[in-house]
Coordinates of C-alpha atoms in Angstrom, one line a residue:
Chain N
M68 CA -56.9 42.9 44.7
A69 CA -54.2 40.5 45.8
L70 CA -53.1 37.8 43.4
S71 CA -52.3 34.8 45.5
V72 CA -48.8 33.5 44.6
D73 CA -49.7 29.8 44.9
Y74 CA -52.7 30.3 42.6
V75 CA -50.6 31.9 39.9
I76 CA -47.8 29.3 40.2
K77 CA -50.4 26.5 40.0
E78 CA -52.2 28.0 37.0
T79 CA -49.0 28.7 35.2
S80 CA -47.4 25.3 35.7
T81 CA -50.6 23.4 34.7
N82 CA -50.8 25.6 31.6
I83 CA -47.3 24.8 30.6
W84 CA -47.7 21.1 31.3
R85 CA -50.9 20.8 29.2
N86 CA -49.2 22.7 26.4
R87 CA -45.8 21.1 26.8
M88 CA -45.1 20.2 23.2
V89 CA -45.9 23.7 21.9
A90 CA -44.0 25.2 24.8
L91 CA -41.0 23.0 24.0
A92 CA -41.0 24.2 20.4
A93 CA -41.1 27.8 21.5
M94 CA -38.4 27.4 24.1
L95 CA -36.0 25.6 21.7
T96 CA -36.5 28.2 19.1
V97 CA -35.8 30.9 21.7
A98 CA -32.7 28.9 22.7
L99 CA -31.5 28.5 19.2
S100 CA -31.9 32.1 18.2
L101 CA -30.3 33.4 21.4
T102 CA -27.4 31.1 21.0
F103 CA -26.8 32.7 17.6
V104 CA -27.1 36.2 19.1
G105 CA -24.8 35.3 22.1
G106 CA -22.3 33.4 19.9
A107 CA -22.1 36.3 17.5
L108 CA -21.6 38.8 20.4
L109 CA -18.9 36.6 22.0
F110 CA -17.1 36.1 18.6
K111 CA -17.2 39.9 18.1
Q112 CA -15.7 40.5 21.5
G113 CA -13.0 37.9 21.0
V114 CA -12.0 39.3 17.6
A115 CA -12.1 42.9 18.9
K116 CA -9.6 41.8 21.7
A117 CA -7.4 39.8 19.4
T118 CA -7.2 42.7 17.0
A119 CA -7.4 45.7 19.4
R120 CA -3.9 46.8 18.2
W121 CA -5.1 47.0 14.6
E122 CA -8.1 49.1 15.2
G123 CA -8.6 52.2 13.1
G124 CA -6.6 50.9 10.2
V125 CA -3.2 50.8 11.9
Q126 CA -0.9 48.6 9.8
L127 CA 2.4 48.9 11.6
V128 CA 3.4 49.3 15.2
V129 CA 7.0 50.4 16.2
F130 CA 7.6 49.4 19.8
M131 CA 10.3 51.3 21.6
E132 CA 12.5 49.8 24.3
T133 CA 11.3 50.7 27.8
T134 CA 14.9 52.0 28.3
S135 CA 14.9 54.1 25.1
T136 CA 15.9 57.7 25.4
P137 CA 13.7 60.7 24.1
S138 CA 16.3 61.4 21.4
E139 CA 16.2 57.8 20.1
S140 CA 12.4 58.1 20.1
H141 CA 12.6 61.4 18.3
A142 CA 15.0 60.0 15.7
I143 CA 12.6 57.3 14.7
L144 CA 9.7 59.7 14.5
S145 CA 11.7 62.1 12.3
Q146 CA 12.6 59.2 10.0
M147 CA 8.9 58.5 9.5
V148 CA 7.4 62.0 9.3
G149 CA 10.3 64.2 8.6
P150 CA 12.4 66.6 10.8
N151 CA 9.7 69.4 10.7
I152 CA 7.3 67.6 13.0
P153 CA 8.9 67.5 16.5
S154 CA 6.3 65.2 18.2
V155 CA 2.9 63.5 17.7
G156 CA 0.2 62.8 20.2
S157 CA -2.7 60.4 20.2
K158 CA -4.1 62.0 17.1
P159 CA -2.8 60.6 13.7
V160 CA -0.5 63.1 12.0
A161 CA 0.5 63.0 8.3
P162 CA 4.2 63.1 7.5
G163 CA 5.8 66.4 6.4
S164 CA 8.7 66.9 3.9
G165 CA 11.6 64.5 4.4
G166 CA 9.3 61.8 5.8
M167 CA 8.7 58.4 4.4
P168 CA 6.5 58.4 1.3
Q169 CA 5.0 55.1 2.2
V170 CA 3.6 56.5 5.5
K171 CA 0.1 57.9 5.6
S172 CA -0.1 58.9 9.2
V173 CA 1.4 58.2 12.6
W174 CA 0.2 58.5 16.2
H175 CA 1.9 57.9 19.5
C176 CA 0.7 55.5 22.1
D177 CA 2.5 56.3 25.4
Q178 CA 3.0 54.0 28.3
A179 CA -0.4 54.8 29.9
C180 CA -2.1 54.1 26.5
T181 CA -0.2 50.8 26.2
Y182 CA -1.2 49.8 29.7
K183 CA -4.9 50.4 28.9
E184 CA -4.6 48.2 25.9
F185 CA -2.7 45.6 27.9
K186 CA -5.5 45.4 30.4
T187 CA -8.1 44.9 27.7
L188 CA -6.0 42.1 26.1
N189 CA -5.5 40.4 29.4
S190 CA -8.9 41.0 31.1
D191 CA -9.4 37.3 31.8
D192 CA -6.1 37.2 33.8
P193 CA -6.2 39.7 36.7
T194 CA -3.0 38.4 38.2
I195 CA -1.0 39.6 35.2
T196 CA -2.6 43.0 35.1
A197 CA -2.1 43.4 38.9
V198 CA 1.7 42.8 38.8
T199 CA 2.3 44.9 35.7
K200 CA 2.9 48.6 35.9
P201 CA 2.6 51.1 33.0
S202 CA 6.4 51.7 33.2
D203 CA 7.0 48.0 32.4
L204 CA 5.4 48.5 29.1
P205 CA 6.8 49.9 25.9
Q206 CA 5.6 53.1 24.2
S207 CA 4.9 52.8 20.5
Y208 CA 4.2 54.6 17.3
R209 CA 1.1 53.4 15.4
V210 CA 1.5 53.8 11.7
Q211 CA -1.0 53.8 8.9
L212 CA 0.5 53.1 5.5
Q213 CA -0.4 54.3 2.0
N214 CA -0.5 50.6 1.0
G215 CA -0.7 47.7 3.5
N216 CA 1.5 45.6 1.3
Q217 CA 4.5 47.8 2.0
A218 CA 4.4 46.8 5.7
P219 CA 7.2 44.2 5.6
S220 CA 9.6 46.6 3.7
V221 CA 8.9 49.6 6.0
A222 CA 9.3 47.3 9.0
R223 CA 12.8 46.3 7.8
L224 CA 13.8 49.9 7.5
L225 CA 12.7 50.8 11.1
N226 CA 13.8 47.6 12.8
H227 CA 17.2 47.3 14.6
Q228 CA 17.5 51.1 14.9
P229 CA 18.7 52.3 18.4
G230 CA 15.9 52.2 20.9
V231 CA 13.5 50.1 18.8
Q232 CA 12.4 46.9 20.4
D233 CA 10.3 45.5 17.7
V234 CA 8.3 46.4 14.6
V235 CA 5.1 44.4 14.1
Y236 CA 2.4 44.3 11.4
P237 CA -0.6 42.1 11.2
S238 CA 0.0 38.8 9.5
K239 CA -2.2 37.8 6.6
A240 CA -4.1 35.6 9.1
V241 CA -5.1 38.6 11.2
S242 CA -6.3 40.7 8.4
D243 CA -8.3 37.7 7.1
L244 CA -9.7 37.2 10.5
L245 CA -10.9 40.7 10.7
R246 CA -12.7 40.4 7.3
L247 CA -14.1 37.0 8.1
S248 CA -15.4 38.2 11.5
K249 CA -17.3 41.1 9.9
F250 CA -18.9 38.7 7.4
L251 CA -19.7 36.1 10.1
Q252 CA -21.2 38.7 12.4
G253 CA -23.4 40.0 9.6
V254 CA -24.6 36.5 8.7
S255 CA -25.2 35.3 12.3
F256 CA -27.0 38.5 13.3
L257 CA -29.3 38.0 10.2
I258 CA -30.0 34.4 11.1
A259 CA -30.5 35.4 14.8
F260 CA -32.9 38.1 13.8
V261 CA -35.0 35.7 11.7
L262 CA -35.0 33.2 14.5
L263 CA -35.9 35.8 17.0
V264 CA -39.0 36.7 15.0
A265 CA -39.8 33.0 14.7
A266 CA -39.4 32.7 18.5
I267 CA -41.8 35.5 19.2
V268 CA -44.3 34.1 16.8
L269 CA -44.0 30.6 18.4
I270 CA -44.5 32.0 21.9
L271 CA -47.4 34.0 20.7
N272 CA -48.9 30.9 19.2
A273 CA -48.2 28.8 22.3
I274 CA -50.0 31.4 24.5
R275 CA -52.9 31.6 22.0
L276 CA -53.3 27.8 22.2
A277 CA -53.2 28.0 26.0
I278 CA -55.9 30.6 25.9
F279 CA -58.0 28.5 23.6
A280 CA -57.5 25.4 25.7
R281 CA -58.8 27.4 28.7
R282 CA -61.6 29.4 27.1
K283 CA -64.2 27.8 29.4
E284 CA -62.3 28.7 32.5
V285 CA -61.7 32.2 31.1
S286 CA -65.4 32.7 30.4
V287 CA -66.4 31.6 33.9
M288 CA -63.8 33.8 35.4
K289 CA -65.2 36.8 33.5
L290 CA -68.7 35.8 34.5
V291 CA -67.9 35.8 38.2
G292 CA -66.0 39.0 38.1
A293 CA -62.3 38.1 38.0
T294 CA -60.3 41.2 37.1
N295 CA -58.6 41.3 33.7
W296 CA -55.2 41.3 35.5
F297 CA -56.1 38.1 37.3
I298 CA -57.0 36.4 34.1
Q299 CA -54.0 37.7 32.1
V300 CA -51.1 37.2 34.6
P301 CA -50.8 33.4 34.4
F302 CA -50.7 33.6 30.5
M303 CA -48.1 36.3 30.7
L304 CA -46.0 34.4 33.1
E305 CA -46.2 31.3 30.9
G306 CA -44.7 33.3 28.0
L307 CA -42.1 34.8 30.3
F308 CA -41.2 31.4 31.6
Q309 CA -40.7 30.0 28.0
G310 CA -38.5 33.0 27.1
V311 CA -36.3 32.7 30.2
V312 CA -35.9 28.9 30.0
G313 CA -35.0 29.2 26.3
S314 CA -32.4 31.9 27.1
L315 CA -30.9 29.8 29.9
L316 CA -30.5 26.9 27.4
A317 CA -28.7 29.4 25.1
W318 CA -26.5 30.5 28.0
G319 CA -25.5 26.9 28.6
A320 CA -24.8 26.3 24.9
M321 CA -22.6 29.4 24.8
A322 CA -20.6 28.4 27.9
L323 CA -20.2 24.9 26.5
G324 CA -19.2 26.2 23.1
T325 CA -16.7 28.6 24.5
S326 CA -15.0 25.9 26.7
K327 CA -14.9 23.5 23.7
F328 CA -13.4 26.3 21.6
E329 CA -10.8 27.1 24.3
S330 CA -9.7 23.5 24.7
L331 CA -9.5 23.2 20.9
S332 CA -7.3 26.2 20.6
N333 CA -5.1 25.2 23.6
N334 CA -4.3 21.8 22.0
N335 CA -3.7 23.3 18.6
P336 CA -0.9 25.8 18.1
F337 CA -2.8 27.2 15.1
A338 CA -2.4 30.9 15.7
L339 CA -5.8 32.0 14.4
T340 CA -7.9 30.4 17.2
Q341 CA -5.2 31.1 19.8
A342 CA -5.5 34.8 19.2
L343 CA -9.2 34.7 20.1
T344 CA -9.6 34.9 23.8
I345 CA -13.1 34.8 25.3
S346 CA -13.0 35.2 29.1
S347 CA -15.5 33.7 31.4
H348 CA -16.4 37.2 32.3
D349 CA -17.5 37.9 28.7
V350 CA -19.6 34.7 28.7
F351 CA -21.3 35.8 31.9
T352 CA -22.2 39.4 30.8
T353 CA -23.3 38.1 27.4
G354 CA -25.3 35.4 29.1
L355 CA -27.1 38.0 31.3
L356 CA -27.8 40.0 28.2
V357 CA -29.2 36.9 26.5
V358 CA -31.5 36.1 29.5
L359 CA -32.8 39.7 29.4
L360 CA -33.5 39.3 25.7
G361 CA -35.2 36.0 26.3
A362 CA -37.4 37.5 29.0
A363 CA -38.3 40.4 26.7
I364 CA -39.2 38.0 23.9
G365 CA -41.4 35.9 26.2
A366 CA -43.1 38.8 27.8
G367 CA -43.6 40.6 24.5
G368 CA -44.9 37.5 22.7
S369 CA -47.4 36.7 25.4
A370 CA -48.5 40.3 25.9
V371 CA -49.4 40.4 22.2
A372 CA -51.3 37.1 22.5
V373 CA -53.1 38.2 25.6
R374 CA -54.1 41.5 24.0
R375 CA -55.3 39.9 20.8
F376 CA -56.8 36.6 21.8
L377 CA -57.9 37.1 25.4
D378 CA -61.0 39.2 25.0
V379 CA -61.5 40.6 28.4
Chain S
M88 CA -81.8 47.8 42.3
I89 CA -82.2 47.6 38.5
R90 CA -83.5 50.3 36.3
F91 CA -83.9 50.5 32.5
D92 CA -84.5 54.0 31.2
N93 CA -85.6 54.1 27.5
V94 CA -83.0 51.4 26.5
T95 CA -82.6 50.5 22.9
K96 CA -80.3 47.9 21.5
T97 CA -79.8 47.1 17.9
Y98 CA -77.5 44.4 16.6
K99 CA -75.7 44.4 13.3
G100 CA -78.0 44.0 10.4
S101 CA -80.5 46.3 12.1
V102 CA -82.1 43.6 14.2
V103 CA -83.8 45.4 17.1
A104 CA -83.3 43.4 20.3
L105 CA -84.7 46.0 22.7
R106 CA -86.8 49.0 21.8
D107 CA -87.2 51.9 24.2
A108 CA -87.5 49.5 27.1
N109 CA -88.3 50.7 30.6
A110 CA -88.3 48.7 33.8
D111 CA -87.7 49.3 37.5
I112 CA -86.9 46.4 39.7
Q113 CA -86.6 46.8 43.5
K114 CA -84.4 45.1 45.9
G115 CA -85.6 41.7 46.9
E116 CA -88.1 41.3 44.0
F117 CA -88.5 38.1 42.0
V118 CA -89.1 38.9 38.4
F119 CA -89.9 36.7 35.4
L120 CA -88.9 37.9 32.1
V121 CA -91.1 36.2 29.5
G122 CA -91.7 36.3 25.8
P123 CA -91.0 34.3 22.7
S124 CA -87.5 33.5 21.4
G125 CA -85.8 36.6 20.0
S126 CA -88.0 38.9 22.0
G127 CA -85.0 40.4 23.8
K128 CA -84.9 38.5 27.1
S129 CA -81.2 37.5 26.8
T130 CA -80.2 40.9 25.6
F131 CA -81.9 42.4 28.7
L132 CA -79.6 40.2 30.9
R133 CA -76.5 40.7 28.8
L134 CA -76.9 44.5 29.1
L135 CA -77.0 44.2 32.9
L136 CA -73.7 42.3 32.8
K137 CA -72.3 44.9 30.5
E138 CA -71.5 42.2 28.0
E139 CA -73.3 44.5 25.5
E140 CA -73.7 48.3 25.4
P141 CA -77.0 49.9 24.7
D142 CA -77.4 52.2 21.7
A143 CA -79.6 54.5 23.6
G144 CA -80.9 54.9 27.1
R145 CA -79.5 54.4 30.6
I146 CA -79.2 51.4 32.8
W147 CA -78.7 51.4 36.6
V148 CA -77.5 48.4 38.6
A149 CA -77.2 48.7 42.4
G150 CA -77.4 52.4 42.3
K151 CA -74.7 52.9 39.6
Q152 CA -75.3 53.9 36.1
I153 CA -73.3 51.2 34.3
G154 CA -72.9 53.1 31.0
K155 CA -70.5 55.4 32.8
L156 CA -68.5 52.5 34.2
S157 CA -64.9 52.2 33.0
S158 CA -64.0 48.8 31.6
W159 CA -61.7 48.0 34.5
K160 CA -64.6 48.3 36.9
V161 CA -66.8 45.9 35.0
P162 CA -65.5 42.8 37.0
Y163 CA -66.6 44.5 40.2
L164 CA -70.0 45.1 38.8
R165 CA -70.2 41.4 37.9
R166 CA -69.4 40.4 41.5
N167 CA -72.8 41.9 42.4
L168 CA -74.5 39.8 39.7
G169 CA -74.7 36.0 40.1
C170 CA -75.4 34.2 36.8
V171 CA -77.1 31.0 35.9
F172 CA -77.6 29.6 32.4
Q173 CA -79.6 26.9 30.6
D174 CA -76.3 25.0 29.8
F175 CA -74.9 25.2 33.4
R176 CA -71.4 26.2 32.2
L177 CA -69.6 24.2 34.8
L178 CA -65.9 23.3 34.4
P179 CA -65.8 19.5 33.5
N180 CA -62.3 18.9 35.0
K181 CA -63.2 20.3 38.4
T182 CA -65.3 18.7 41.2
V183 CA -68.5 20.2 42.5
Y184 CA -66.5 21.8 45.4
E185 CA -63.8 23.1 43.1
N186 CA -66.3 24.6 40.7
V187 CA -67.9 26.6 43.4
A188 CA -64.6 27.5 45.1
F189 CA -63.2 28.6 41.7
A190 CA -65.7 31.5 41.7
L191 CA -64.2 32.8 45.0
Q192 CA -60.6 32.0 44.1
V193 CA -60.6 34.1 41.0
I194 CA -61.9 37.1 42.8
G195 CA -59.1 36.8 45.3
R196 CA -61.0 35.6 48.4
P197 CA -58.7 34.2 51.1
R198 CA -58.6 30.5 51.7
H199 CA -60.4 30.5 55.0
V200 CA -63.3 32.3 53.5
I201 CA -63.5 29.8 50.7
A202 CA -63.3 26.9 53.2
T203 CA -66.4 28.2 55.2
Q204 CA -68.5 29.7 52.3
V205 CA -68.4 26.8 49.9
P206 CA -69.7 24.0 52.2
Q207 CA -72.4 26.4 53.4
V208 CA -73.7 27.2 49.9
L209 CA -73.5 23.5 48.9
E210 CA -75.6 22.7 52.0
L211 CA -78.1 25.3 50.8
V212 CA -78.5 23.8 47.3
G213 CA -78.6 20.3 48.8
L214 CA -75.3 18.9 47.4
A215 CA -73.4 18.6 50.7
K216 CA -72.9 14.9 50.1
K217 CA -71.7 15.2 46.5
T218 CA -68.8 17.7 46.9
D219 CA -66.3 15.4 45.3
R220 CA -68.3 14.4 42.2
F221 CA -67.4 15.7 38.8
P222 CA -70.2 17.4 36.7
N223 CA -70.5 14.5 34.3
E224 CA -71.4 12.3 37.3
L225 CA -74.4 14.4 38.2
S226 CA -77.9 14.7 36.8
G227 CA -79.0 17.9 35.0
G228 CA -80.8 19.2 38.0
E229 CA -77.8 18.6 40.2
Q230 CA -75.5 20.3 37.7
Q231 CA -77.8 23.3 37.8
R232 CA -77.7 23.3 41.5
V233 CA -73.9 23.5 41.4
A234 CA -74.2 26.4 38.9
I235 CA -76.6 28.2 41.3
A236 CA -74.2 27.5 44.2
R237 CA -71.4 29.0 42.1
A238 CA -73.5 32.1 41.3
F239 CA -74.6 32.6 44.9
V240 CA -71.5 31.7 46.8
N241 CA -70.3 35.3 46.7
R242 CA -73.7 36.5 48.0
P243 CA -74.5 38.8 45.1
L244 CA -77.2 41.4 45.3
I245 CA -78.8 40.1 42.2
L246 CA -79.2 36.7 40.7
L247 CA -79.7 36.5 36.9
A248 CA -81.1 33.3 35.4
D249 CA -81.3 32.7 31.7
E250 CA -83.7 29.8 31.1
P251 CA -82.3 27.9 34.0
T252 CA -84.9 25.2 33.7
G253 CA -84.8 24.9 29.9
N254 CA -82.9 21.6 29.9
L255 CA -84.7 20.0 32.9
D256 CA -87.8 17.9 33.3
P257 CA -90.8 19.2 35.2
G258 CA -90.0 17.5 38.5
T259 CA -86.4 18.7 38.6
T260 CA -87.6 22.2 37.5
Q261 CA -89.8 22.4 40.6
G262 CA -86.8 21.7 42.8
I263 CA -84.8 24.4 41.1
M264 CA -87.6 26.9 41.4
K265 CA -87.9 26.2 45.2
L266 CA -84.2 26.8 45.4
L267 CA -84.4 30.1 43.6
D268 CA -87.3 31.1 45.8
R269 CA -85.2 30.3 48.9
I270 CA -82.4 32.5 47.5
N271 CA -84.9 35.2 46.9
K272 CA -86.1 35.0 50.5
T273 CA -82.6 35.8 51.7
G274 CA -83.1 39.3 50.1
T275 CA -81.4 38.6 46.8
T276 CA -83.1 40.1 43.8
V277 CA -83.9 37.4 41.2
V278 CA -84.4 38.1 37.5
M279 CA -85.3 35.0 35.5
A280 CA -85.9 34.7 31.8
T281 CA -88.1 31.8 30.9
H282 CA -90.4 30.2 28.4
D283 CA -92.0 27.9 31.0
V284 CA -95.7 28.7 31.3
V285 CA -96.3 26.3 34.1
I286 CA -93.7 27.7 36.6
V287 CA -94.6 31.3 35.9
N288 CA -98.3 30.6 36.5
A289 CA -97.5 28.6 39.6
M290 CA -95.2 31.1 41.2
R291 CA -97.4 34.2 40.7
R292 CA -94.6 36.7 40.8
R293 CA -94.0 39.9 38.9
V294 CA -93.9 39.3 35.1
I295 CA -92.3 41.5 32.5
E296 CA -93.2 40.5 29.0
L297 CA -91.1 41.4 26.0
D298 CA -92.3 41.2 22.4
H299 CA -90.0 42.2 19.5
G300 CA -87.9 44.1 22.0
S301 CA -90.6 46.1 23.6
V302 CA -92.0 45.8 27.1
V303 CA -95.6 44.9 26.4
R304 CA -96.6 44.0 30.0
D305 CA -95.3 44.6 33.5
Q306 CA -97.6 43.0 36.0
A307 CA -97.2 42.2 39.7
R308 CA -98.2 38.6 40.6
G309 CA -98.7 37.9 36.9
I310 CA -99.2 34.8 34.8
Y311 CA -97.3 33.9 31.6
G312 CA -99.8 35.4 29.2
Y313 CA -103.5 36.3 29.0
G314 CA -104.1 33.6 26.5
A315 CA -102.1 30.9 28.4

């Protein structure tokens, strides 16, 4: 049997209007919880980008000049891991005899590897990635130390050697950022989870009230032989609508928050926020995810309500 | 058209609503279902609508054994059964026209069908001039006419009426009975549960009498009771 579109739209919209206060509460809770989810995801992405170089416990990076010779490169490697190890690949290798005692492991990031990292770091700026070739970028050794506090002294030993462009290690701010971000993510996902449950319950309750408000219509519909599907669809759509509107509000809040954050960090040379880059592309994909999540919450909540309270 | 085959229905607390009931109602018949309160009249109608399931026995409606009907087919069964109640069950926020049209809308009838059927049936029940009134602006008899129009607009094979005149005065009752008689003359089977001695005796139609859930009498052209 055909469900006429204008019937469904009319029913759904009058339902929502009659129930507007409850619907508003449900939508705002969905918006709030999804803003937390989206914000936490964006923050995670921003931190991951800002700290991509320090992934996997890397504590020191030795960048070689793009013009450095293989022998210069080899000399640096031997200084770190000893003369018995002729080369290292993308897998960390522990130093042999004659290597530096402070070094725990070393791996090599060649120009292709650096280019990949470069693209991730600059994903919001396609012009830069377009004009840059892998050969413009330095190869590097990624070093894990026995003790992170030794990074400055090891860096001094390796710096200013022939072929070495620079030796960098994460500042205290970056390692703090990494720890803080883990903590914040944990907390915000926890809050988001609790709010998500609240949002589902509120949608469920909104639909339950809508069903109660229309119990006379529903009983007449059953009596004259309306199919279950016909009776249920407007209520399901009402829940879906609330979920989607809530998630769109969350998307807006995320976009607004991100642009505020960017203007804040652009006007303030404080390195911690400058390191965090959130591209509009990230906001878009996270926004889509949030809308999908909102639709799922709405459909799920109303489906439970319809199953439990619409006795057809 | 309707057949009850040794149907028994017991509610929770072992109240027997129908006990081994048998009945066979042909197409186009007009049947009164009589008996005191609690004798099983409403259960008889609820079983036909598949709002209740019998504990034992089989029920046929329009050639189908409804015990075997899967739940998603129940709405299609109900489209064959128009229903009228003592309390009218109209939607207060819809006009006379909208109340009747609603019954067609929710079973997915196209708009042009609704636009021709609804005025026709409102003409039949004598409410052609009151299509824009709301139920609370109508008398009880008029409200019941709207309910009958709603039940009949889809041209069901069977019209079930549960005490349709229970809330109406004798004059109004007569009008409603004339209307049900007219609907019956179109070929629709009418089953009406009632307490009303006067109308049963005046109409002289088939009477099925229930007492404590058992069919105690089934009489063509009957009256309400031997003692009445």
